[in-house]
PDB file of C-alpha atoms in Angstrom:
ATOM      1  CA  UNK F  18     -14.698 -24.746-153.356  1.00  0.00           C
ATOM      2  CA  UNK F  19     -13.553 -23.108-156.562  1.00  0.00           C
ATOM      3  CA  UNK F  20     -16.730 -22.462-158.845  1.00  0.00           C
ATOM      4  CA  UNK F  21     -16.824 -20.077-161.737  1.00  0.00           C
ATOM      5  CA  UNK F  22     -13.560 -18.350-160.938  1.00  0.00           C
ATOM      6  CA  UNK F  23     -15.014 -18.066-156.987  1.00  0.00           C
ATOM      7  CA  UNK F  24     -14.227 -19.191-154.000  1.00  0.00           C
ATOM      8  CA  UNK F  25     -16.902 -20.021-151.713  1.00  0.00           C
ATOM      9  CA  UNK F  26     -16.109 -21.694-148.259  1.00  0.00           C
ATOM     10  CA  UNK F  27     -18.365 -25.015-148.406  1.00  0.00           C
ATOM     11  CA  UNK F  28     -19.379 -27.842-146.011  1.00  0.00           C
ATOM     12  CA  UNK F  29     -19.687 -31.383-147.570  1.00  0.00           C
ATOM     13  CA  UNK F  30     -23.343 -32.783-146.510  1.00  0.00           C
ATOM     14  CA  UNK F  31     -23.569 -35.878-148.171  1.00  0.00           C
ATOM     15  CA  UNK F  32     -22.131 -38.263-151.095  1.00  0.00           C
ATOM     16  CA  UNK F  33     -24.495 -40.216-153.061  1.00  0.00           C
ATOM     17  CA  UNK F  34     -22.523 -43.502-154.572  1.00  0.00           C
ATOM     18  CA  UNK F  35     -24.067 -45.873-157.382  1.00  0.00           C
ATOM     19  CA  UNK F  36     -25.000 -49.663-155.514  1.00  0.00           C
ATOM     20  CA  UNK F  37     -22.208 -51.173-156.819  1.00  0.00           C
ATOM     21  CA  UNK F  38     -19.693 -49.447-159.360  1.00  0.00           C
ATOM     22  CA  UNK F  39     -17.168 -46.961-157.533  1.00  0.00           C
ATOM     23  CA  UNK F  40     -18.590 -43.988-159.016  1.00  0.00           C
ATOM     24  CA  UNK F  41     -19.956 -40.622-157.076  1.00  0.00           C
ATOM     25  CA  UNK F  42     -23.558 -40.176-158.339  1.00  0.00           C
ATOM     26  CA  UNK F  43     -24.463 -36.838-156.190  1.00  0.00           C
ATOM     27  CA  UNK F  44     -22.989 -34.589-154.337  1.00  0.00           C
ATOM     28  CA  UNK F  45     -24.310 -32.256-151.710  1.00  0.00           C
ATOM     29  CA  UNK F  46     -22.634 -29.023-150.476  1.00  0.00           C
ATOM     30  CA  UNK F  47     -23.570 -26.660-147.669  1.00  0.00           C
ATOM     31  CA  UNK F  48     -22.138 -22.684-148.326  1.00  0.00           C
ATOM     32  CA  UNK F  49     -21.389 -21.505-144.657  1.00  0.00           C
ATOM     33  CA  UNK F  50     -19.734 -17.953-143.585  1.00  0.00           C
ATOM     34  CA  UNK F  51     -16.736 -17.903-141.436  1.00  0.00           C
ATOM     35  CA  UNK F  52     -18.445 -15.842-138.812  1.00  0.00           C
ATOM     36  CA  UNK F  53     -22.109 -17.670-138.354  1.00  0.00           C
ATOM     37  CA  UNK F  54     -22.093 -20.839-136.211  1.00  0.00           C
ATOM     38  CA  UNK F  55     -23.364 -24.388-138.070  1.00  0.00           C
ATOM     39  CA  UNK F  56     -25.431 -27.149-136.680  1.00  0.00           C
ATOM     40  CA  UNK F  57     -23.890 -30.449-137.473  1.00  0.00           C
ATOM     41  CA  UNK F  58     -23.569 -34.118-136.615  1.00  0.00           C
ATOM     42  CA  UNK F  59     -20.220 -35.315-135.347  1.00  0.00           C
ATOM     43  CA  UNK F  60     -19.682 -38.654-134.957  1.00  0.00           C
ATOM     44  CA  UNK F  61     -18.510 -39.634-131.502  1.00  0.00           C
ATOM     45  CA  UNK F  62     -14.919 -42.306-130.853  1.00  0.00           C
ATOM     46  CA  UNK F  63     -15.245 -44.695-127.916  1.00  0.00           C
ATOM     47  CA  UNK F  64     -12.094 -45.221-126.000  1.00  0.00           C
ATOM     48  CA  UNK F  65     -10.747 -47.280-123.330  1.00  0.00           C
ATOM     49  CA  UNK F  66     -13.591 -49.679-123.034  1.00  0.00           C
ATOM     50  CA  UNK F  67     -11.731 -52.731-121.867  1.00  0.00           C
ATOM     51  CA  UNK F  68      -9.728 -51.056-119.566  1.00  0.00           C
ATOM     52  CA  UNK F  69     -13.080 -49.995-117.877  1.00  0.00           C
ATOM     53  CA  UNK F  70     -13.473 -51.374-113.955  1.00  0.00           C
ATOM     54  CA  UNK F  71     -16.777 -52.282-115.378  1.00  0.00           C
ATOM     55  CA  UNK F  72     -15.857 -54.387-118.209  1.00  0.00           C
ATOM     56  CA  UNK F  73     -11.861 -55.580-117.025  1.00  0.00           C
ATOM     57  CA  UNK F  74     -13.294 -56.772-113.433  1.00  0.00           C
ATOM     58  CA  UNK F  75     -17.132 -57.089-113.715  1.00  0.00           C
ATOM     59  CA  UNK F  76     -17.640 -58.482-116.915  1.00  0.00           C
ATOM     60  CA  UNK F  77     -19.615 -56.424-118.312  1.00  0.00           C
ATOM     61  CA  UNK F  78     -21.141 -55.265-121.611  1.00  0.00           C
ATOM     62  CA  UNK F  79     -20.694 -51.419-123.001  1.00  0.00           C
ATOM     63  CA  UNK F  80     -23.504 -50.230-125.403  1.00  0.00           C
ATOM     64  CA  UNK F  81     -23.383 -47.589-126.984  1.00  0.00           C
ATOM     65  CA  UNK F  82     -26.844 -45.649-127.290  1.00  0.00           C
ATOM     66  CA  UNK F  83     -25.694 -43.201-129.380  1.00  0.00           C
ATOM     67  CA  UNK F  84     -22.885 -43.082-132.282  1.00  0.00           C
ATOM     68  CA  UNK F  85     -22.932 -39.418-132.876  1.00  0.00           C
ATOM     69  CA  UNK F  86     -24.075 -36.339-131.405  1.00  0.00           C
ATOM     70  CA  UNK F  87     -25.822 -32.683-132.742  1.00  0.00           C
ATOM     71  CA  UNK F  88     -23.244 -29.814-132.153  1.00  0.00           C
ATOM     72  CA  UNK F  89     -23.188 -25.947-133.142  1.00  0.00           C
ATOM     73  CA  UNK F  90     -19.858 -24.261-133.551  1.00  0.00           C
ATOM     74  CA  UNK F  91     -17.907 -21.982-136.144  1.00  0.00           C
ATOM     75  CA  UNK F  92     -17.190 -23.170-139.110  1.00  0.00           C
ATOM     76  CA  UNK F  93     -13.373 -23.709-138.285  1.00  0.00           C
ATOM     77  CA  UNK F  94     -13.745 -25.082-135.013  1.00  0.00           C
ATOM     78  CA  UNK F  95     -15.910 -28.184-136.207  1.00  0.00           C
ATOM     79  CA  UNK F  96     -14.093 -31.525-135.114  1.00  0.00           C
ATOM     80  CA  UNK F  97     -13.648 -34.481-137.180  1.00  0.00           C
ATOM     81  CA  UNK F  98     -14.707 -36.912-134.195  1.00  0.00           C
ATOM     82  CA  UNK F  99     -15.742 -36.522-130.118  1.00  0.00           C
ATOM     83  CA  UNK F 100     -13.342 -38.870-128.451  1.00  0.00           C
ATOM     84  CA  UNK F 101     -15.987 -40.598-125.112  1.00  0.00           C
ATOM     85  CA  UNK F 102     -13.108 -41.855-122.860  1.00  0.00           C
ATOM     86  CA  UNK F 103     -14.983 -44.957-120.934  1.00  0.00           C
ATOM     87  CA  UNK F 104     -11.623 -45.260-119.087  1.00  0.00           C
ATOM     88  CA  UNK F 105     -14.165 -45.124-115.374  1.00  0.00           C
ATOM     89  CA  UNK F 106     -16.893 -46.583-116.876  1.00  0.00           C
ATOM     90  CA  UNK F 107     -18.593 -48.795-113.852  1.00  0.00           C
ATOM     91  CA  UNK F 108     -21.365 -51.143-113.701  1.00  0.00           C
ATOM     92  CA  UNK F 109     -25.128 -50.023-113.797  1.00  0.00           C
ATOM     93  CA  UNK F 110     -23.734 -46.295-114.830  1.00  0.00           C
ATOM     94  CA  UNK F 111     -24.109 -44.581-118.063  1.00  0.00           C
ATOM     95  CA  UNK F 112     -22.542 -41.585-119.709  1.00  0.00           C
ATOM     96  CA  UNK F 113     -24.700 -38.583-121.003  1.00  0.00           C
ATOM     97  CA  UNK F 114     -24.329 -36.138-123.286  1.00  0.00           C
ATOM     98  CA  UNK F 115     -23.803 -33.454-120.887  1.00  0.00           C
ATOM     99  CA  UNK F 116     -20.581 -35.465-119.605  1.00  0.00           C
ATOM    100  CA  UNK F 117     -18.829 -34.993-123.115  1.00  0.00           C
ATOM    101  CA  UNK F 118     -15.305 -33.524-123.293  1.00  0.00           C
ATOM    102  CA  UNK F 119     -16.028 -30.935-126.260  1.00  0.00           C
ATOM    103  CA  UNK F 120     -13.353 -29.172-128.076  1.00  0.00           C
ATOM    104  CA  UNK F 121     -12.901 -25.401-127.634  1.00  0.00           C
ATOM    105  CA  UNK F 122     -15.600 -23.336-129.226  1.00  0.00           C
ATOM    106  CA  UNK F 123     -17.952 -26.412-129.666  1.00  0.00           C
ATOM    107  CA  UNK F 124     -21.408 -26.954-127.869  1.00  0.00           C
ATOM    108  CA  UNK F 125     -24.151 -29.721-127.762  1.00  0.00           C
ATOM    109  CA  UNK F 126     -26.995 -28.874-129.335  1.00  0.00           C
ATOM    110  CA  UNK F 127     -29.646 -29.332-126.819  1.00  0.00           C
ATOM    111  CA  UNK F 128     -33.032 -28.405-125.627  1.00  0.00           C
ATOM    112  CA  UNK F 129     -33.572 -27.066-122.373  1.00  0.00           C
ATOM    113  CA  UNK F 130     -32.587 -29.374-119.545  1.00  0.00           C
ATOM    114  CA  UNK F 131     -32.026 -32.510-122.322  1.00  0.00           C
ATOM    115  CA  UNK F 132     -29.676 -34.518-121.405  1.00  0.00           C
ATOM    116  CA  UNK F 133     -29.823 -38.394-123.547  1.00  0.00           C
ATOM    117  CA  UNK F 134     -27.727 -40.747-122.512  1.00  0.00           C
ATOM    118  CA  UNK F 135     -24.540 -41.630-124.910  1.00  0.00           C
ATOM    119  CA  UNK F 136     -22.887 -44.998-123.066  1.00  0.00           C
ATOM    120  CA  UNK F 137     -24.280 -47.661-120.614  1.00  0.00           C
ATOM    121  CA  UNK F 138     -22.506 -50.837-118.826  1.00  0.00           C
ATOM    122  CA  UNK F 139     -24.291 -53.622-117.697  1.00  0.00           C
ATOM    123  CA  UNK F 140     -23.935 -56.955-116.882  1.00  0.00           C
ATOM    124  CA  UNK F 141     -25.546 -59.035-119.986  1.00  0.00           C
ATOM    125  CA  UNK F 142     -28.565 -61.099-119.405  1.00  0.00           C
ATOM    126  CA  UNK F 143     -27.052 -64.638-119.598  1.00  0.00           C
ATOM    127  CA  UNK F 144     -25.084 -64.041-116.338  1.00  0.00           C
ATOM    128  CA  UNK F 145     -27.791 -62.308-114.738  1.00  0.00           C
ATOM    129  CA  UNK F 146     -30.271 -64.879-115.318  1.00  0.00           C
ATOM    130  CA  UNK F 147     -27.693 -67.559-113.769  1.00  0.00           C
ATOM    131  CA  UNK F 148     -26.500 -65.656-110.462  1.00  0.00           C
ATOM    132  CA  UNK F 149     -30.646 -64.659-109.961  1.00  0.00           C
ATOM    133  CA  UNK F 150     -31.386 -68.071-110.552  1.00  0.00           C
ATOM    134  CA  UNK F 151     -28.928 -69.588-108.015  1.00  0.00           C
ATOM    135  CA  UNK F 152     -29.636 -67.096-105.190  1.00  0.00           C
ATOM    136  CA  UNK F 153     -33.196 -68.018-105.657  1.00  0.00           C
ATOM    137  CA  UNK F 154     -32.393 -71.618-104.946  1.00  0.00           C
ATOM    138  CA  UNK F 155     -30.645 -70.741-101.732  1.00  0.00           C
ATOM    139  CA  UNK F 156     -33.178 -68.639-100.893  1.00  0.00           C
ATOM    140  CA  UNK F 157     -36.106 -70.884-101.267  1.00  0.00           C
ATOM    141  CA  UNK F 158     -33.755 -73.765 -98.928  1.00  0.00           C
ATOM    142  CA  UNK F 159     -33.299 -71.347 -97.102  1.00  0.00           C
ATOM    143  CA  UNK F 160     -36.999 -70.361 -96.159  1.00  0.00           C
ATOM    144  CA  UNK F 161     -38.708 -73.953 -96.255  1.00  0.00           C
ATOM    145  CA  UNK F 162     -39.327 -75.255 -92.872  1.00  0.00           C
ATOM    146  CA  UNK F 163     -37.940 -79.053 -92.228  1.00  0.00           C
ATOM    147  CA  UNK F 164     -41.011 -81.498 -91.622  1.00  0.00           C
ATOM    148  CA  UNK F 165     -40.294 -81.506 -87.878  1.00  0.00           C
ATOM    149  CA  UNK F 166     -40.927 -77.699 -87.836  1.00  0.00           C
ATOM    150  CA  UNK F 167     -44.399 -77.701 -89.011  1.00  0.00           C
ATOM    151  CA  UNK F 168     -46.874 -77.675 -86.515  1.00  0.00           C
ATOM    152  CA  UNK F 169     -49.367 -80.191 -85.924  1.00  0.00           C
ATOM    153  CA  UNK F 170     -52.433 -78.320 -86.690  1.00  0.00           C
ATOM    154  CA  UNK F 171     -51.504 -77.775 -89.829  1.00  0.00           C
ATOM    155  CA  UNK F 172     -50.233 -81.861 -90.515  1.00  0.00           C
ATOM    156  CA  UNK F 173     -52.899 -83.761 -91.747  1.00  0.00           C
ATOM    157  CA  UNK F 174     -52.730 -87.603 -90.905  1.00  0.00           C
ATOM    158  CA  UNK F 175     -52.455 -89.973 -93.164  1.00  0.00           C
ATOM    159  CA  UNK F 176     -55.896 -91.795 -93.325  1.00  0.00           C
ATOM    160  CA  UNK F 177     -57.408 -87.770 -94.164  1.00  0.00           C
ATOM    161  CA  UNK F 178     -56.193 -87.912 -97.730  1.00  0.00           C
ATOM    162  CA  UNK F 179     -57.918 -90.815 -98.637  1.00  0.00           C
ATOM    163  CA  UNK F 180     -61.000 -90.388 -96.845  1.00  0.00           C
ATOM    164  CA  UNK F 181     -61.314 -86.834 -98.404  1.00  0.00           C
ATOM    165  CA  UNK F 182     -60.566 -88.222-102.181  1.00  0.00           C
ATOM    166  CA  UNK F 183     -64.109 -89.999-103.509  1.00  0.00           C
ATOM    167  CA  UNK F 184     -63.458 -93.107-105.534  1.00  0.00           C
ATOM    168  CA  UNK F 185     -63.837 -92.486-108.933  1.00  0.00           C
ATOM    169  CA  UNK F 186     -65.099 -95.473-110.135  1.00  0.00           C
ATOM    170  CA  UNK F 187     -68.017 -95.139-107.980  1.00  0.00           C
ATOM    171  CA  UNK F 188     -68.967 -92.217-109.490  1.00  0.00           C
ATOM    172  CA  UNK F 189     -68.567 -92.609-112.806  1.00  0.00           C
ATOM    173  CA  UNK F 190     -71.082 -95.694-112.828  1.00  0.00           C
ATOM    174  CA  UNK F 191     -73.714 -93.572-110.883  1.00  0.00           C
ATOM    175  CA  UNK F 192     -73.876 -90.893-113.056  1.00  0.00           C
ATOM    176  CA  UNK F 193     -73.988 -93.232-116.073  1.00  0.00           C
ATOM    177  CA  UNK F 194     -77.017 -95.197-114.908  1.00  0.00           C
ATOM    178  CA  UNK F 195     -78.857 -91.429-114.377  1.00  0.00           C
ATOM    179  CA  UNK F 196     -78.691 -90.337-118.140  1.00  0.00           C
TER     180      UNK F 196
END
């Protein structure tokens, strides 16, 4: 950036438009020196989803958990975009940060052993729901005895039911006449 008859090498931070006429309202620079590393957010360019095993043969969903990452580098090595290739992407796996293809002289700005994930597949809900629902079904037929199974002991005869049910009517007018 030219200032005053100086040059001073400058990072743009942010742009500030108005809500609705085309027109810049602020703008924010950062000064940085060629030789002192930066800590900046790159945003990160998802490849190759559909021709995922997890998405082409499984049907399943990508999400992405995160759209950009924190990264510390020299000035001139700072990239435009990360490319995430999701080319091997299978189901019930995700992607961290860790896993990242970064450009020479770039590094992930993490703590300690912090690794967040980036990508997921899964299988989306609807068709989970469905196949879990279905299995149960067979299960359940699967695990009820046939009548001829049960055992005896535990068949009550017919007459039992009624005997053991009291007849409403009965008691209703007995309880009446006692208030």
């Amino acid at each position: 950036m030219k200032l005053d008859g100086t040059t001073e090498q400058v990072l743009l931070r942010a742009v500030n438009m108005h809500p609705f006429k085309p027109q810049v309202q602020h703008v924010d620079f950062q000064r940085v020196l060629a030789d002192e590393k930066i800590h900046m957010k790159v945003p990160l360019h998802f490849i190759n989803a559909e021709e995922s095993p997890a998405v082409k043969e499984q049907g399943a969903m990508i999400s992405h958990v995160m759209n950009e990452v924190h990264v510390r580098c020299l000035p001139a090595d700072l990239p435009e975009f990360i490319v995430v290739d999701l080319g091997q992407m299978t189901i019930g796996h995700s992607l961290h940060a860790r896993d990242l293809q970064m450009p020479n002289g770039v590094q992930l700005a993490l703590r300690g052993t912090e690794n967040p994930s980036v990508v997921t597949a899964q299988i989306p809900k609807a068709a989970i729901t469905e196949e879990e629902e279905a299995a149960a079904a067979a299960a359940a037929e699967a695990a009820a005895p046939a009548p001829s199974e049960v055992p005896a002991a535990k068949q009550k005869p017919e007459g039992a039911e009624a005997a053991a049910a009291p007849e409403k009517g009965k008691e209703g007018k007995e309880e009446k006449g006692k208030k």
